[in-house]
Amino acid sequence: VTGGAPPAEGGFVLGVDVGGTKLFGVVLDQEGSVVAEARAGTPQVGSHRASNLASREPPGRAIVEAVGGLVLQLITHIEHPDARAPLGVGVPGMLDRDGVLRFSPHLPDAVGADLKSLLGEQLRGCAPVVENDANCAALAEHTFGAARGVQEALVVTLGTGIGGGLIEEGRVTLGAHGFAGEIGHMLIDTSGPPCPCGRNGCWETYASGGGLGRLAREAAYAGRLNEVVVLAGGDPEDVRGEHVTRAAQDGDVGAMGVMRKLGWWLALGLVNVTAVLDPELIVLGGGLAEAGECLLEPTRGCFGDLVEGGSSRPQVKIVPAALGERAGAIGAALMARTNPMGVK
Ligand SMILES: [Zn+2]
């Protein structure tokens, strides 16, 4: 155990959620209320990969500087600013137990970075907790949100991809190496669509925002989404998931059909995880879950059809997340609160 700092006066903790396009940070007080928040763009080093390689900038440097900048903004909101307030950072990808990002389709330029050490240097002696973003969201939903008080739960974040956080015996499960809960990359069909992870046919290529876009364009070309195509400007190629979600919420029959298909794909992965975990509750969060009942209702139906022993087992409740886009940052702060020295 090296470094670290005692919990700050006043019990404030900071949490930052590093997304593929934006950083979102919060300050939590002792009761867990969000007392301040801040956001910034994620540096897009990936678009300048060639120049990045030429300059040999170490991996993760741009992200670490951006997180450092956001932390400076956040601490100005604390009554007695203390740069040593415990900090948790949620990152998409496979974080090992030492805080090294081993693999990340959505943050390729930070792969290999010892984020925990780099952030510690950037923030002068702070020992942050660095954790998978979906694990952070699961902790937040378990502590304050839809999975509060539930001992066995699965928290799924549906966005561009799919993140998972497993709650077992009331705790977030990290696995032997810290990589548990990578459910978006369960293989469904190895001859399926390409996945950002480099393989084909991962669950997230079917059941995420990206999967919805693909289902939507298929339906549009087949002539089943004519009104949605008009909404998208007239070209089936331009139909996006959000067009379909909105049309389904307005009762468009073709769009509702696409959401039912998406619900089937979603349920397929959920029953597979259920076979392993036997959860009491499944919480669906992330941008795609904001589609609401037009996605949840078919998902519940297909889940009941597909799950092993469907009519012979207690119903697994499938509910929307409660904390919205703040879940990851709140959970990152909670990770730091329970572990202020940043030791896993
Ligand atoms: Zn994958």
mmCIF file of C-alpha atoms and ligand atoms in Angstrom:
data_model
loop_
_atom_site.group_PDB
_atom_site.id
_atom_site.type_symbol
_atom_site.label_atom_id
_atom_site.label_comp_id
_atom_site.label_asym_id
_atom_site.label_seq_id
_atom_site.Cartn_x
_atom_site.Cartn_y
_atom_site.Cartn_z
ATOM 1 C CA VAL A 1 0.000 0.000 0.000
ATOM 2 C CA THR A 2 1.626 3.228 -1.102
ATOM 3 C CA GLY A 3 0.428 6.790 -1.391
ATOM 4 C CA GLY A 4 -3.181 7.474 -0.603
ATOM 5 C CA ALA A 5 -4.746 10.202 1.446
ATOM 6 C CA PRO A 6 -7.187 10.259 4.331
ATOM 7 C CA PRO A 7 -10.802 10.998 3.376
ATOM 8 C CA ALA A 8 -11.301 14.721 2.891
ATOM 9 C CA GLU A 9 -12.784 16.979 5.545
ATOM 10 C CA GLY A 10 -16.509 17.187 5.035
ATOM 11 C CA GLY A 11 -16.711 13.741 3.469
ATOM 12 C CA PHE A 12 -16.799 14.881 -0.146
ATOM 13 C CA VAL A 13 -15.875 12.374 -2.839
ATOM 14 C CA LEU A 14 -15.372 12.937 -6.564
ATOM 15 C CA GLY A 15 -16.461 10.676 -9.386
ATOM 16 C CA VAL A 16 -15.682 10.945 -13.099
ATOM 17 C CA ASP A 17 -17.229 8.820 -15.834
ATOM 18 C CA VAL A 18 -15.058 8.662 -18.968
ATOM 19 C CA GLY A 19 -17.306 8.002 -21.948
ATOM 20 C CA GLY A 20 -16.378 7.560 -25.584
ATOM 21 C CA THR A 21 -17.477 11.116 -26.389
ATOM 22 C CA LYS A 22 -17.789 12.942 -23.083
ATOM 23 C CA LEU A 23 -16.477 13.107 -19.534
ATOM 24 C CA PHE A 24 -18.988 13.639 -16.766
ATOM 25 C CA GLY A 25 -18.012 14.353 -13.168
ATOM 26 C CA VAL A 26 -19.808 14.765 -9.851
ATOM 27 C CA VAL A 27 -19.063 15.772 -6.285
ATOM 28 C CA LEU A 28 -20.959 13.716 -3.702
ATOM 29 C CA ASP A 29 -21.447 14.873 -0.134
ATOM 30 C CA GLN A 30 -21.467 12.607 2.896
ATOM 31 C CA GLU A 31 -25.116 11.646 2.337
ATOM 32 C CA GLY A 32 -24.413 10.767 -1.287
ATOM 33 C CA SER A 33 -26.193 13.781 -2.769
ATOM 34 C CA VAL A 34 -24.734 15.291 -5.927
ATOM 35 C CA VAL A 35 -23.598 18.780 -4.866
ATOM 36 C CA ALA A 36 -21.845 19.700 -8.123
ATOM 37 C CA GLU A 37 -21.333 18.325 -11.588
ATOM 38 C CA ALA A 38 -19.186 19.166 -14.601
ATOM 39 C CA ARG A 39 -18.684 17.855 -18.094
ATOM 40 C CA ALA A 40 -16.119 18.031 -20.888
ATOM 41 C CA GLY A 41 -15.445 16.393 -24.239
ATOM 42 C CA THR A 42 -13.350 13.218 -24.379
ATOM 43 C CA PRO A 43 -10.120 14.030 -26.249
ATOM 44 C CA GLN A 44 -10.365 12.294 -29.614
ATOM 45 C CA VAL A 45 -6.762 11.244 -30.021
ATOM 46 C CA GLY A 46 -7.902 8.310 -32.149
ATOM 47 C CA SER A 47 -8.655 10.521 -35.126
ATOM 48 C CA HIS A 48 -4.996 11.592 -35.214
ATOM 49 C CA ARG A 49 -3.507 8.178 -34.653
ATOM 50 C CA ALA A 50 -0.648 8.648 -37.120
ATOM 51 C CA SER A 51 0.566 11.885 -35.583
ATOM 52 C CA ASN A 52 0.065 10.422 -32.121
ATOM 53 C CA LEU A 53 2.337 7.512 -32.971
ATOM 54 C CA ALA A 54 4.880 9.851 -34.495
ATOM 55 C CA SER A 55 5.038 11.972 -31.342
ATOM 56 C CA ARG A 56 5.123 8.795 -29.191
ATOM 57 C CA GLU A 57 2.760 10.282 -26.663
ATOM 58 C CA PRO A 58 2.314 7.659 -23.949
ATOM 59 C CA PRO A 59 -1.079 5.921 -24.025
ATOM 60 C CA GLY A 60 -3.778 7.523 -21.929
ATOM 61 C CA ARG A 61 -1.985 10.839 -21.478
ATOM 62 C CA ALA A 62 -4.719 12.900 -23.173
ATOM 63 C CA ILE A 63 -7.494 11.215 -21.167
ATOM 64 C CA VAL A 64 -5.607 11.680 -17.903
ATOM 65 C CA GLU A 65 -5.084 15.385 -18.581
ATOM 66 C CA ALA A 66 -8.771 15.792 -19.419
ATOM 67 C CA VAL A 67 -9.823 14.019 -16.210
ATOM 68 C CA GLY A 68 -7.374 16.211 -14.273
ATOM 69 C CA GLY A 69 -8.952 19.336 -15.755
ATOM 70 C CA LEU A 70 -12.435 18.172 -14.835
ATOM 71 C CA VAL A 71 -11.336 17.370 -11.272
ATOM 72 C CA LEU A 72 -9.974 20.921 -10.885
ATOM 73 C CA GLN A 73 -13.376 22.243 -11.970
ATOM 74 C CA LEU A 74 -15.186 19.958 -9.550
ATOM 75 C CA ILE A 75 -13.151 20.836 -6.470
ATOM 76 C CA THR A 76 -13.907 24.543 -6.901
ATOM 77 C CA HIS A 77 -17.478 23.605 -5.899
ATOM 78 C CA ILE A 78 -16.442 22.158 -2.534
ATOM 79 C CA GLU A 79 -16.709 24.642 0.297
ATOM 80 C CA HIS A 80 -13.171 23.926 1.525
ATOM 81 C CA PRO A 81 -11.475 22.732 -1.637
ATOM 82 C CA ASP A 82 -9.298 19.751 -0.923
ATOM 83 C CA ALA A 83 -7.504 18.263 -3.886
ATOM 84 C CA ARG A 84 -7.151 15.069 -1.875
ATOM 85 C CA ALA A 85 -10.854 14.312 -1.772
ATOM 86 C CA PRO A 86 -11.052 10.638 -2.783
ATOM 87 C CA LEU A 87 -11.505 10.241 -6.529
ATOM 88 C CA GLY A 88 -13.077 7.417 -8.487
ATOM 89 C CA VAL A 89 -12.864 7.180 -12.265
ATOM 90 C CA GLY A 90 -15.034 4.937 -14.435
ATOM 91 C CA VAL A 91 -13.559 3.862 -17.755
ATOM 92 C CA PRO A 92 -15.045 1.712 -20.539
ATOM 93 C CA GLY A 93 -13.024 -1.444 -21.064
ATOM 94 C CA MET A 94 -11.069 -4.106 -19.251
ATOM 95 C CA LEU A 95 -9.356 -2.560 -16.222
ATOM 96 C CA ASP A 96 -7.166 -4.886 -14.253
ATOM 97 C CA ARG A 97 -6.967 -4.783 -10.483
ATOM 98 C CA ASP A 98 -3.897 -2.514 -10.637
ATOM 99 C CA GLY A 99 -5.754 0.163 -12.634
ATOM 100 C CA VAL A 100 -4.131 -0.665 -15.985
ATOM 101 C CA LEU A 101 -6.468 -0.489 -18.986
ATOM 102 C CA ARG A 102 -5.771 -3.825 -20.687
ATOM 103 C CA PHE A 103 -8.289 -3.616 -23.506
ATOM 104 C CA SER A 104 -10.846 -1.040 -24.645
ATOM 105 C CA PRO A 105 -12.578 -0.964 -28.031
ATOM 106 C CA HIS A 106 -14.040 2.454 -27.165
ATOM 107 C CA LEU A 107 -10.821 4.097 -25.843
ATOM 108 C CA PRO A 108 -8.152 2.510 -28.088
ATOM 109 C CA ASP A 109 -5.577 5.226 -27.439
ATOM 110 C CA ALA A 110 -5.538 4.599 -23.719
ATOM 111 C CA VAL A 111 -4.953 0.840 -23.976
ATOM 112 C CA GLY A 112 -1.914 -0.215 -21.980
ATOM 113 C CA ALA A 113 -2.010 2.893 -19.811
ATOM 114 C CA ASP A 114 -1.487 2.575 -16.072
ATOM 115 C CA LEU A 115 -4.366 4.985 -15.482
ATOM 116 C CA LYS A 116 -4.184 4.761 -11.718
ATOM 117 C CA SER A 117 -0.518 5.833 -11.601
ATOM 118 C CA LEU A 118 -0.881 8.444 -14.342
ATOM 119 C CA LEU A 119 -3.874 10.019 -12.590
ATOM 120 C CA GLY A 120 -1.995 9.938 -9.299
ATOM 121 C CA GLU A 121 0.890 11.867 -10.895
ATOM 122 C CA GLN A 122 -1.490 14.285 -12.646
ATOM 123 C CA LEU A 123 -3.297 15.006 -9.384
ATOM 124 C CA ARG A 124 -0.214 15.110 -7.183
ATOM 125 C CA GLY A 125 -0.423 12.291 -4.763
ATOM 126 C CA CYS A 126 -4.083 11.382 -4.976
ATOM 127 C CA ALA A 127 -4.597 7.611 -5.220
ATOM 128 C CA PRO A 128 -7.690 7.251 -7.358
ATOM 129 C CA VAL A 129 -9.840 4.185 -7.774
ATOM 130 C CA VAL A 130 -10.086 3.327 -11.462
ATOM 131 C CA GLU A 131 -12.862 0.924 -12.343
ATOM 132 C CA ASN A 132 -14.900 -0.296 -15.288
ATOM 133 C CA ASP A 133 -17.690 2.209 -16.017
ATOM 134 C CA ALA A 134 -20.498 -0.362 -16.026
ATOM 135 C CA ASN A 135 -19.331 -1.705 -12.649
ATOM 136 C CA CYS A 136 -19.540 1.874 -11.361
ATOM 137 C CA ALA A 137 -23.081 2.255 -12.726
ATOM 138 C CA ALA A 138 -24.047 -1.034 -11.070
ATOM 139 C CA LEU A 139 -22.726 0.136 -7.693
ATOM 140 C CA ALA A 140 -24.677 3.397 -8.031
ATOM 141 C CA GLU A 141 -27.938 1.665 -8.963
ATOM 142 C CA HIS A 142 -27.393 -0.792 -6.108
ATOM 143 C CA THR A 143 -26.698 1.935 -3.547
ATOM 144 C CA PHE A 144 -29.223 4.605 -4.527
ATOM 145 C CA GLY A 145 -31.160 3.431 -7.577
ATOM 146 C CA ALA A 146 -33.323 0.676 -9.007
ATOM 147 C CA ALA A 147 -31.370 -2.211 -7.431
ATOM 148 C CA ARG A 148 -31.313 -0.734 -3.933
ATOM 149 C CA GLY A 149 -31.407 -3.437 -1.298
ATOM 150 C CA VAL A 150 -31.287 -6.285 -3.849
ATOM 151 C CA GLN A 151 -28.617 -8.899 -3.142
ATOM 152 C CA GLU A 152 -28.493 -10.569 -6.580
ATOM 153 C CA ALA A 153 -28.884 -8.256 -9.549
ATOM 154 C CA LEU A 154 -27.619 -7.590 -13.035
ATOM 155 C CA VAL A 155 -27.235 -3.957 -14.150
ATOM 156 C CA VAL A 156 -26.998 -3.543 -17.915
ATOM 157 C CA THR A 157 -25.941 -0.291 -19.588
ATOM 158 C CA LEU A 158 -27.309 -0.073 -23.121
ATOM 159 C CA GLY A 159 -25.559 2.548 -25.199
ATOM 160 C CA THR A 160 -23.399 2.402 -28.298
ATOM 161 C CA GLY A 161 -22.304 -0.939 -26.836
ATOM 162 C CA ILE A 162 -23.461 -2.967 -23.829
ATOM 163 C CA GLY A 163 -21.864 -2.803 -20.400
ATOM 164 C CA GLY A 164 -22.657 -5.083 -17.494
ATOM 165 C CA GLY A 165 -22.261 -4.949 -13.742
ATOM 166 C CA LEU A 166 -22.937 -8.011 -11.613
ATOM 167 C CA ILE A 167 -24.193 -7.667 -8.055
ATOM 168 C CA GLU A 168 -23.651 -10.880 -6.097
ATOM 169 C CA GLU A 169 -24.380 -11.144 -2.390
ATOM 170 C CA GLY A 170 -24.810 -7.383 -2.352
ATOM 171 C CA ARG A 171 -21.418 -6.556 -3.866
ATOM 172 C CA VAL A 172 -20.144 -5.741 -7.348
ATOM 173 C CA THR A 173 -18.281 -8.800 -8.656
ATOM 174 C CA LEU A 174 -14.917 -7.987 -10.266
ATOM 175 C CA GLY A 175 -13.684 -11.457 -11.191
ATOM 176 C CA ALA A 176 -10.200 -12.940 -10.893
ATOM 177 C CA HIS A 177 -8.534 -10.190 -12.938
ATOM 178 C CA GLY A 178 -11.089 -7.384 -12.691
ATOM 179 C CA PHE A 179 -12.762 -8.252 -16.005
ATOM 180 C CA ALA A 180 -16.106 -9.684 -14.829
ATOM 181 C CA GLY A 181 -19.300 -8.351 -16.371
ATOM 182 C CA GLU A 182 -18.084 -7.883 -19.962
ATOM 183 C CA ILE A 183 -21.453 -9.224 -21.083
ATOM 184 C CA GLY A 184 -21.678 -7.101 -24.242
ATOM 185 C CA HIS A 185 -18.960 -9.316 -25.703
ATOM 186 C CA MET A 186 -20.624 -12.664 -25.103
ATOM 187 C CA LEU A 187 -20.395 -14.327 -28.503
ATOM 188 C CA ILE A 188 -23.778 -14.988 -30.087
ATOM 189 C CA ASP A 189 -22.723 -15.873 -33.650
ATOM 190 C CA THR A 190 -19.079 -15.839 -34.785
ATOM 191 C CA SER A 191 -20.192 -15.231 -38.378
ATOM 192 C CA GLY A 192 -22.249 -12.232 -37.247
ATOM 193 C CA PRO A 193 -21.567 -8.498 -37.688
ATOM 194 C CA PRO A 194 -18.101 -7.149 -36.816
ATOM 195 C CA CYS A 195 -17.702 -5.848 -33.255
ATOM 196 C CA PRO A 196 -15.360 -3.017 -32.166
ATOM 197 C CA CYS A 197 -13.529 -5.637 -30.038
ATOM 198 C CA GLY A 198 -12.173 -7.196 -33.245
ATOM 199 C CA ARG A 199 -14.354 -10.300 -33.251
ATOM 200 C CA ASN A 200 -17.711 -10.991 -34.903
ATOM 201 C CA GLY A 201 -21.204 -11.464 -33.561
ATOM 202 C CA CYS A 202 -20.856 -10.238 -29.980
ATOM 203 C CA TRP A 203 -24.171 -9.664 -28.192
ATOM 204 C CA GLU A 204 -23.672 -5.870 -28.346
ATOM 205 C CA THR A 205 -23.645 -5.928 -32.145
ATOM 206 C CA TYR A 206 -27.294 -7.102 -31.936
ATOM 207 C CA ALA A 207 -28.798 -5.562 -28.834
ATOM 208 C CA SER A 208 -27.163 -2.123 -28.385
ATOM 209 C CA GLY A 209 -27.781 1.250 -30.010
ATOM 210 C CA GLY A 210 -25.618 0.046 -32.896
ATOM 211 C CA GLY A 211 -27.741 -3.099 -33.216
ATOM 212 C CA LEU A 212 -30.930 -1.048 -33.268
ATOM 213 C CA GLY A 213 -29.520 1.097 -36.080
ATOM 214 C CA ARG A 214 -28.808 -2.037 -38.119
ATOM 215 C CA LEU A 215 -32.268 -3.544 -37.495
ATOM 216 C CA ALA A 216 -33.813 -0.193 -38.380
ATOM 217 C CA ARG A 217 -32.005 0.117 -41.713
ATOM 218 C CA GLU A 218 -32.911 -3.485 -42.604
ATOM 219 C CA ALA A 219 -36.579 -2.724 -41.936
ATOM 220 C CA ALA A 220 -36.360 0.571 -43.822
ATOM 221 C CA TYR A 221 -34.924 -1.080 -46.953
ATOM 222 C CA ALA A 222 -37.617 -3.770 -46.691
ATOM 223 C CA GLY A 223 -40.291 -1.054 -46.795
ATOM 224 C CA ARG A 224 -41.554 -1.622 -43.255
ATOM 225 C CA LEU A 225 -40.593 1.829 -41.952
ATOM 226 C CA ASN A 226 -41.878 4.211 -44.605
ATOM 227 C CA GLU A 227 -43.014 6.929 -42.215
ATOM 228 C CA VAL A 228 -39.764 6.704 -40.251
ATOM 229 C CA VAL A 229 -37.763 7.037 -43.473
ATOM 230 C CA VAL A 230 -39.640 10.274 -44.181
ATOM 231 C CA LEU A 231 -38.813 11.413 -40.634
ATOM 232 C CA ALA A 232 -35.120 10.677 -41.311
ATOM 233 C CA GLY A 233 -35.105 12.813 -44.469
ATOM 234 C CA GLY A 234 -36.080 10.268 -47.127
ATOM 235 C CA ASP A 235 -33.086 7.915 -47.383
ATOM 236 C CA PRO A 236 -33.281 4.490 -45.627
ATOM 237 C CA GLU A 237 -29.524 4.704 -45.045
ATOM 238 C CA ASP A 238 -30.077 7.747 -42.811
ATOM 239 C CA VAL A 239 -32.507 5.988 -40.454
ATOM 240 C CA ARG A 240 -31.061 6.009 -36.948
ATOM 241 C CA GLY A 241 -32.053 4.255 -33.759
ATOM 242 C CA GLU A 242 -33.468 7.425 -32.242
ATOM 243 C CA HIS A 243 -35.861 7.884 -35.196
ATOM 244 C CA VAL A 244 -37.235 4.389 -34.579
ATOM 245 C CA THR A 245 -37.458 4.837 -30.816
ATOM 246 C CA ARG A 246 -39.414 8.058 -31.184
ATOM 247 C CA ALA A 247 -41.747 6.597 -33.832
ATOM 248 C CA ALA A 248 -42.365 3.483 -31.690
ATOM 249 C CA GLN A 249 -43.244 5.669 -28.711
ATOM 250 C CA ASP A 250 -45.745 7.442 -31.013
ATOM 251 C CA GLY A 251 -47.290 4.090 -31.948
ATOM 252 C CA ASP A 252 -45.814 3.562 -35.459
ATOM 253 C CA VAL A 253 -46.504 -0.115 -36.216
ATOM 254 C CA GLY A 254 -43.308 -0.689 -38.234
ATOM 255 C CA ALA A 255 -41.152 0.964 -35.585
ATOM 256 C CA MET A 256 -42.816 -1.070 -32.842
ATOM 257 C CA GLY A 257 -41.941 -4.186 -34.844
ATOM 258 C CA VAL A 258 -38.270 -3.163 -34.885
ATOM 259 C CA MET A 259 -38.342 -2.575 -31.115
ATOM 260 C CA ARG A 260 -39.886 -6.043 -30.612
ATOM 261 C CA LYS A 261 -37.011 -7.548 -32.598
ATOM 262 C CA LEU A 262 -34.504 -5.591 -30.535
ATOM 263 C CA GLY A 263 -36.299 -6.808 -27.396
ATOM 264 C CA TRP A 264 -35.809 -10.404 -28.583
ATOM 265 C CA TRP A 265 -32.070 -9.895 -29.046
ATOM 266 C CA LEU A 266 -31.849 -8.152 -25.699
ATOM 267 C CA ALA A 267 -33.730 -10.981 -23.987
ATOM 268 C CA LEU A 268 -31.458 -13.561 -25.634
ATOM 269 C CA GLY A 269 -28.394 -12.184 -23.865
ATOM 270 C CA LEU A 270 -30.260 -11.586 -20.607
ATOM 271 C CA VAL A 271 -31.407 -15.221 -20.368
ATOM 272 C CA ASN A 272 -27.827 -16.366 -20.982
ATOM 273 C CA VAL A 273 -26.539 -14.204 -18.143
ATOM 274 C CA THR A 274 -29.470 -15.385 -16.027
ATOM 275 C CA ALA A 275 -28.382 -18.994 -16.588
ATOM 276 C CA VAL A 276 -25.058 -18.107 -14.958
ATOM 277 C CA LEU A 277 -26.110 -15.638 -12.264
ATOM 278 C CA ASP A 278 -29.744 -16.375 -11.359
ATOM 279 C CA PRO A 279 -30.488 -12.721 -10.555
ATOM 280 C CA GLU A 280 -33.582 -11.524 -8.729
ATOM 281 C CA LEU A 281 -33.629 -8.299 -10.729
ATOM 282 C CA ILE A 282 -32.309 -6.961 -14.024
ATOM 283 C CA VAL A 283 -31.869 -3.183 -14.334
ATOM 284 C CA LEU A 284 -31.642 -1.691 -17.819
ATOM 285 C CA GLY A 285 -29.906 1.692 -18.074
ATOM 286 C CA GLY A 286 -28.031 3.747 -20.643
ATOM 287 C CA GLY A 287 -29.343 5.894 -23.465
ATOM 288 C CA LEU A 288 -31.159 3.083 -25.256
ATOM 289 C CA ALA A 289 -33.153 2.128 -22.137
ATOM 290 C CA GLU A 290 -34.716 5.579 -22.268
ATOM 291 C CA ALA A 291 -36.900 4.141 -25.036
ATOM 292 C CA GLY A 292 -38.973 2.924 -22.077
ATOM 293 C CA GLU A 293 -41.869 0.487 -22.282
ATOM 294 C CA CYS A 294 -41.737 0.113 -26.078
ATOM 295 C CA LEU A 295 -38.478 -1.783 -25.452
ATOM 296 C CA LEU A 296 -39.035 -3.124 -21.907
ATOM 297 C CA GLU A 297 -42.392 -4.739 -22.619
ATOM 298 C CA PRO A 298 -41.224 -6.941 -25.560
ATOM 299 C CA THR A 299 -37.987 -7.681 -23.680
ATOM 300 C CA ARG A 300 -39.923 -9.024 -20.686
ATOM 301 C CA GLY A 301 -42.132 -11.113 -22.970
ATOM 302 C CA CYS A 302 -39.228 -12.633 -24.911
ATOM 303 C CA PHE A 303 -37.281 -13.181 -21.684
ATOM 304 C CA GLY A 304 -40.179 -15.251 -20.337
ATOM 305 C CA ASP A 305 -40.272 -17.296 -23.566
ATOM 306 C CA LEU A 306 -36.515 -17.897 -23.728
ATOM 307 C CA VAL A 307 -35.416 -18.397 -20.120
ATOM 308 C CA GLU A 308 -34.843 -21.954 -18.941
ATOM 309 C CA GLY A 309 -37.782 -23.315 -16.937
ATOM 310 C CA GLY A 310 -39.694 -20.107 -17.592
ATOM 311 C CA SER A 311 -43.012 -21.012 -15.977
ATOM 312 C CA SER A 312 -41.391 -22.997 -13.164
ATOM 313 C CA ARG A 313 -39.148 -20.309 -11.686
ATOM 314 C CA PRO A 314 -39.825 -17.045 -9.874
ATOM 315 C CA GLN A 315 -40.159 -14.186 -12.307
ATOM 316 C CA VAL A 316 -36.991 -12.148 -12.846
ATOM 317 C CA LYS A 317 -38.048 -8.501 -12.671
ATOM 318 C CA ILE A 318 -36.757 -6.322 -15.528
ATOM 319 C CA VAL A 319 -36.894 -2.622 -14.635
ATOM 320 C CA PRO A 320 -35.502 0.684 -15.923
ATOM 321 C CA ALA A 321 -32.493 2.277 -14.209
ATOM 322 C CA ALA A 322 -33.164 5.151 -11.835
ATOM 323 C CA LEU A 323 -30.062 7.351 -12.048
ATOM 324 C CA GLY A 324 -29.861 8.098 -15.770
ATOM 325 C CA GLU A 325 -26.631 9.435 -17.236
ATOM 326 C CA ARG A 326 -25.229 10.211 -13.762
ATOM 327 C CA ALA A 327 -25.024 6.549 -12.710
ATOM 328 C CA GLY A 328 -21.423 5.990 -13.866
ATOM 329 C CA ALA A 329 -20.004 9.097 -12.181
ATOM 330 C CA ILE A 330 -21.956 8.570 -8.956
ATOM 331 C CA GLY A 331 -20.792 4.954 -8.852
ATOM 332 C CA ALA A 332 -17.180 5.978 -9.468
ATOM 333 C CA ALA A 333 -17.410 8.337 -6.481
ATOM 334 C CA LEU A 334 -18.935 5.562 -4.371
ATOM 335 C CA MET A 335 -16.062 3.251 -5.367
ATOM 336 C CA ALA A 336 -13.684 5.897 -3.996
ATOM 337 C CA ARG A 337 -15.740 6.301 -0.816
ATOM 338 C CA THR A 338 -15.672 2.611 0.039
ATOM 339 C CA ASN A 339 -11.997 2.434 -0.877
ATOM 340 C CA PRO A 340 -10.403 5.872 -0.286
ATOM 341 C CA MET A 341 -6.851 4.526 -0.572
ATOM 342 C CA GLY A 342 -7.556 3.233 -4.047
ATOM 343 C CA VAL A 343 -6.421 -0.295 -3.179
ATOM 344 C CA LYS A 344 -8.277 -3.197 -4.769
HETATM 345 ZN ZN ZN B 1 -17.160 -7.655 -29.056
#
